[in-house]
Short mmCIF file of C-alpha atoms in Angstrom, two decimals:
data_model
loop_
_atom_site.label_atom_id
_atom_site.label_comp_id
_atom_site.label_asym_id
_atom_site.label_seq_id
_atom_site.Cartn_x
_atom_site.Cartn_y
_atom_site.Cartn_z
CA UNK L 1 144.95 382.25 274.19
CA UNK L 2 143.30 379.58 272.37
CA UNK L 3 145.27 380.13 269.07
CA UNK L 4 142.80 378.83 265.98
CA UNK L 5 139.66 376.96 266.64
CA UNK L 6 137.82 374.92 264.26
CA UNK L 7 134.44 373.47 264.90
CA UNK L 8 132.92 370.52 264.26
CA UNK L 9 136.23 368.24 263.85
CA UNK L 10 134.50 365.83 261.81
CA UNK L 11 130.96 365.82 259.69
CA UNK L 12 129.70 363.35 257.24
CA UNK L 13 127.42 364.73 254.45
CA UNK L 14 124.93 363.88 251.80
CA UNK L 15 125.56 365.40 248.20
CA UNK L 16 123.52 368.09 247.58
CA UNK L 17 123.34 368.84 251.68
CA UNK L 18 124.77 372.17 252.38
CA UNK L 19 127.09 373.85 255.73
CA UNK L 20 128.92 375.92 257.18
CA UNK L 21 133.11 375.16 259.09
CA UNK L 22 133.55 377.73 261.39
CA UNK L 23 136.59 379.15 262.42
CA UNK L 24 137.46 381.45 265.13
CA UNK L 25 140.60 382.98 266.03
CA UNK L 26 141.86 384.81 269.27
CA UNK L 27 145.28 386.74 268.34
CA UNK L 28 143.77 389.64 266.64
CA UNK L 29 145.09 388.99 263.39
CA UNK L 30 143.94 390.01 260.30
CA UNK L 31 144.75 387.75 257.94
CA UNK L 32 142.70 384.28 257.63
CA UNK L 33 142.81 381.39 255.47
CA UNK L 34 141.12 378.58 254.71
CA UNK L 35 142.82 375.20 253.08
CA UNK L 36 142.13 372.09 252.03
CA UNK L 37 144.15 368.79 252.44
CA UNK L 38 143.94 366.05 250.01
CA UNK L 39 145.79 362.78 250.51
CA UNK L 40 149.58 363.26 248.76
CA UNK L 41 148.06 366.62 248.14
CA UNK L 42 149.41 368.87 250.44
CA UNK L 43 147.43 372.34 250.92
CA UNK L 44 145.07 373.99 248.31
CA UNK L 45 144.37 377.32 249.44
CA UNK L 46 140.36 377.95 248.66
CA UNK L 47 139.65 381.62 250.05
CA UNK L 48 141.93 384.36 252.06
CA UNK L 49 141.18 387.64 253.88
CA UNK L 50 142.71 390.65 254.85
CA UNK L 51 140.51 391.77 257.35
CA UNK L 52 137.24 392.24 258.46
CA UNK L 53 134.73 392.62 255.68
CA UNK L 54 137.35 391.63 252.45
CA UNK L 55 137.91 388.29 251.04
CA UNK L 56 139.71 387.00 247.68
CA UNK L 57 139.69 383.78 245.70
CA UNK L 58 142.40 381.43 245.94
CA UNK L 59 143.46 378.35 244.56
CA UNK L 60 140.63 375.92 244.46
CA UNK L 61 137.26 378.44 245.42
CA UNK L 62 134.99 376.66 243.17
CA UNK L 63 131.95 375.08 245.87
CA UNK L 64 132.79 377.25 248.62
CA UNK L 65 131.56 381.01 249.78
CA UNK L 66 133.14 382.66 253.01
CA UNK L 67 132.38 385.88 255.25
CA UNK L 68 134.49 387.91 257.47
CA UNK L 69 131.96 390.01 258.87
CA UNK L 70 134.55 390.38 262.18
CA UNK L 71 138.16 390.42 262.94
CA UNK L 72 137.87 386.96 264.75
CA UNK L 73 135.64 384.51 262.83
CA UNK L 74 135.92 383.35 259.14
CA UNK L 75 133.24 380.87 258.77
CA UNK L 76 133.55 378.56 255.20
CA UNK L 77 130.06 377.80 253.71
CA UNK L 78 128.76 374.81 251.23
CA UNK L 79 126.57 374.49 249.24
CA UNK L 80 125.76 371.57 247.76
CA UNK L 81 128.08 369.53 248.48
CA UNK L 82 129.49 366.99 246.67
CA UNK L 83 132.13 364.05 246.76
CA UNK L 84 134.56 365.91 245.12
CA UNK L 85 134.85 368.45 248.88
CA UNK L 86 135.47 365.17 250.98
CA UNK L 87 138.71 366.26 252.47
CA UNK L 88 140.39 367.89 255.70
CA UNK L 89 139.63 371.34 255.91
CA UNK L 90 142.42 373.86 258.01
CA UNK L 91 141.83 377.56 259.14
CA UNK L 92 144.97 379.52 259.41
CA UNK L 93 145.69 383.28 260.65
CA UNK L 94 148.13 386.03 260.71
CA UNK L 95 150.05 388.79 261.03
CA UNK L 96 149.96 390.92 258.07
CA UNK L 97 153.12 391.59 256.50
CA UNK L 98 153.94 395.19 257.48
CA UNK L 99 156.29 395.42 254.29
CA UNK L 100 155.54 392.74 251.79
CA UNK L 101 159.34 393.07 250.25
CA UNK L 102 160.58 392.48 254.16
CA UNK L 103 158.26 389.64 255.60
CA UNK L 104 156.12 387.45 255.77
CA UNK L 105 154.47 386.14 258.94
CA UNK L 106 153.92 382.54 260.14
CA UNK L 107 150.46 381.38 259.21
CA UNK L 108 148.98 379.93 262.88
CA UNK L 109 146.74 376.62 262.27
CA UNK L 110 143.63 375.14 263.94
CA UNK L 111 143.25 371.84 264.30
CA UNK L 112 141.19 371.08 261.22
CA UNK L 113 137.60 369.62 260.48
CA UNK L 114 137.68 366.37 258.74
CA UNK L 115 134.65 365.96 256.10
CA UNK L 116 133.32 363.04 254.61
CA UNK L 117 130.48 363.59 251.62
CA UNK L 118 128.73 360.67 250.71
CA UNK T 1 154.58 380.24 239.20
CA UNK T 2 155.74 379.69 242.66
CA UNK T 3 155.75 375.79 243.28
CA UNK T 4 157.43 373.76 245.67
CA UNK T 5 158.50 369.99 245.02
CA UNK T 6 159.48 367.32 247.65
CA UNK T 7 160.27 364.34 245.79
CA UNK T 8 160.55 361.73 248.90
CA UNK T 9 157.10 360.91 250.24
CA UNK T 10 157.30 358.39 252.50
CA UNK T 11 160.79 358.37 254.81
CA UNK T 12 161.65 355.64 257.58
CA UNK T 13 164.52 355.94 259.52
CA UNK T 14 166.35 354.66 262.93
CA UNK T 15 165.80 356.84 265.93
CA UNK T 16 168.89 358.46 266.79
CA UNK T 17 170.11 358.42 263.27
CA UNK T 18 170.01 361.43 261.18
CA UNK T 19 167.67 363.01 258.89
CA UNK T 20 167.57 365.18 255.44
CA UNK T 21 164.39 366.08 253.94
CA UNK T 22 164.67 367.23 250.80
CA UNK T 23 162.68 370.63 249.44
CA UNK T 24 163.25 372.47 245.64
CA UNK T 25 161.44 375.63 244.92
CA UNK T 26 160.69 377.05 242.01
CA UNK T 27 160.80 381.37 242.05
CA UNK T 28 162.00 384.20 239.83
CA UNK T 29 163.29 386.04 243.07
CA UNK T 30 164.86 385.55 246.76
CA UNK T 31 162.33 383.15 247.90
CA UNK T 32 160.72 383.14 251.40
CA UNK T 33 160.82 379.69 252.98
CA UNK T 34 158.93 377.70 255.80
CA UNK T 35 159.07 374.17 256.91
CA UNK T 36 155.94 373.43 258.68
CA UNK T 37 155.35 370.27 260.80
CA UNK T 38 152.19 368.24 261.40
CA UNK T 39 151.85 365.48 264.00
CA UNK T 40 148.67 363.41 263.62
CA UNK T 41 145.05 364.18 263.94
CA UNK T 42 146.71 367.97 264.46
CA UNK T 43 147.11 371.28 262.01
CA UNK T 44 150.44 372.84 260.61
CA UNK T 45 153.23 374.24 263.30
CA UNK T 46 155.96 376.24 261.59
CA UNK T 47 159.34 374.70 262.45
CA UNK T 48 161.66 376.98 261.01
CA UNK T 49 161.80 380.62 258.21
CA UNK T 50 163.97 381.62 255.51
CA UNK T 51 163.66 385.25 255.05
CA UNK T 52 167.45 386.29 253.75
CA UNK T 53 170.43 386.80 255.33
CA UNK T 54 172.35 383.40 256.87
CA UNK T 55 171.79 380.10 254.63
CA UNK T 56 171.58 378.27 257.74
CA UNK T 57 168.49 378.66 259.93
CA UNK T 58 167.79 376.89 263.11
CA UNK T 59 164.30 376.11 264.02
CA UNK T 60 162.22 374.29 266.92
CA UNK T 61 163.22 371.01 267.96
CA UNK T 62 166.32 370.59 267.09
CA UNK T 63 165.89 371.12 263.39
CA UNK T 64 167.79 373.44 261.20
CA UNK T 65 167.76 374.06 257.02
CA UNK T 66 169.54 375.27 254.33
CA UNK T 67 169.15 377.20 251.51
CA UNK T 68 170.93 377.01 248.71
CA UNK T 69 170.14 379.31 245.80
CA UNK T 70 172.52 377.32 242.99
CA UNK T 71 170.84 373.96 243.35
CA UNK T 72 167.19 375.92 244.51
CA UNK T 73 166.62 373.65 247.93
CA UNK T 74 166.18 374.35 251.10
CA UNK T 75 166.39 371.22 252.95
CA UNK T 76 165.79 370.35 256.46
CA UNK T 77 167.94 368.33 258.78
CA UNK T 78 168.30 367.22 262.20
CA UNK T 79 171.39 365.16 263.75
CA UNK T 80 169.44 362.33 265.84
CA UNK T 81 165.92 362.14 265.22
CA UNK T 82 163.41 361.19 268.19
CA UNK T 83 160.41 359.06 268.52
CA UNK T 84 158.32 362.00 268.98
CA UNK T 85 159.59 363.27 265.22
CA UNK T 86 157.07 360.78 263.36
CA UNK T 87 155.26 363.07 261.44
CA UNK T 88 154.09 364.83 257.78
CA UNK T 89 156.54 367.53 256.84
CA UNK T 90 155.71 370.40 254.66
CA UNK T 91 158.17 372.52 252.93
CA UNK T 92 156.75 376.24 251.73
CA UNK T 93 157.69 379.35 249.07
CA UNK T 94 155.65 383.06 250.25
CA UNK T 95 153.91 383.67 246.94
CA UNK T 96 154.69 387.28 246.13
CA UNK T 97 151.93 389.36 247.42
CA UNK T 98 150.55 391.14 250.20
CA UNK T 99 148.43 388.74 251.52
CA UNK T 100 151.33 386.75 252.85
CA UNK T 101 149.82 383.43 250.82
CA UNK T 102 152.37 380.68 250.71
CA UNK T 103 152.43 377.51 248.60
CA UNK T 104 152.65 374.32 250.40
CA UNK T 105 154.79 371.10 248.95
CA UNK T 106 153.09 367.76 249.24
CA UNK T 107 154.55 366.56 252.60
CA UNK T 108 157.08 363.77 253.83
CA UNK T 109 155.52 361.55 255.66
CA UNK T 110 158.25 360.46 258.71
CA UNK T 111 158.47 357.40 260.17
CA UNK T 112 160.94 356.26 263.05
CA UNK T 113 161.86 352.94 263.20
CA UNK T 114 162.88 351.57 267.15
#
């Protein structure tokens, strides 16, 4: 299996220019994440999904749209982007809990896409 | 509101000398706990889980933690830390939902010294 794989690993942008991270994962899980790492930050999560054709908000959504049309790919879309998004972005999956009182499941990580906007 | 706090950011020690990294939570309930490691240029690997039962949980590498509910830490040791151990270290709390969302610390950066 290739686990979580994140294309491109790095990207410089004007503001106002808009794209799209994509993420693909192999494991058949259902859960899918996306984060974003600021320096001293640690992980903001931006959007989540269950499954195939549900996503939520998270932390920090603001600038950001996703899809989860299937089970494997959970692309993250800009806008317009601005200086403000210059960060490392990292695509997680999972498991999903089968009781959320029992477990929770380790999140598995891709290698993350590293984006400058200028 | 779930939050996690490591207070050291930057930690340099001796290889072969040993290692606490320190981790407080912050959770109305029993907390579910990760430690996640990530080497450079890579994503997150989960080192070690606290779900309940035993304080003391071993993980990969050689690393273990413990939990301690009075003093709301769950730090993370290792006897005789390796080269291979520099790194950014992330302590976690599950946020309470079904989603299995957790809440990420800000990382301890680890360097080894020759």
């Amino acid at each position: 299996n290739a686990g979580v794989t994140q294309t491109p690993k790095f990207r410089i942008l004007k503001i106002g220019q808009s794209m799209t991270l994509q993420c693909t994962q192999d494991m058949n899980h259902n859960y899918m994440y996306w984060y974003r790492q600021d320096p001293g930050m640690g992980l903001k999560l931006i959007y989540y999904s269950v499954g195939a054709g549900i996503t939520d908000k998270g932390e920090v959504p603001n600038g950001y749209n996703v899809s989860r049309s299937t089970t494997e790919d959970f692309p993250l879309r800009l806008e317009l982007a601005a200086p403000s998004q210059t960060s490392v972005y990292f695509c997680a999956s999972s498991y999903p809990s089968s009781d959320a009182l029992s477990s929770y499941n380790e999140q598995f990580f891709g290698p993350g896409t590293r984006l400058t906007v200028l | 509101a779930q939050s996690v706090t490591q207070p050291d950011i930057h930690i340099t020690v001796s290889e072969g000398a040993s290692l606490e990294l320190r981790c407080n939570y912050s959770y109305g309930a029993t907390p579910y706990l990760f430690w996640y490691v990530q080497s450079p240029g890579q994503g997150l690997q989960l080192l070690l889980k606290y779900f309940s039962g035993d304080t003391l949980v071993q993980g990969i590498k050689g690393f273990e933690a413990e939990f301690k509910r009075s003093q709301s830490s769950f730090n993370l040791r290792k006897p005789s830390v390796h080269w291979s151990d520099a790194a950014e270290y992330f302590c976690a709390v599950a946020a309470y939902s079904s989603a299995s969302k957790i809440i990420f610390g800000s990382g301890t950066r680890l360097s080894i010294r020759p």
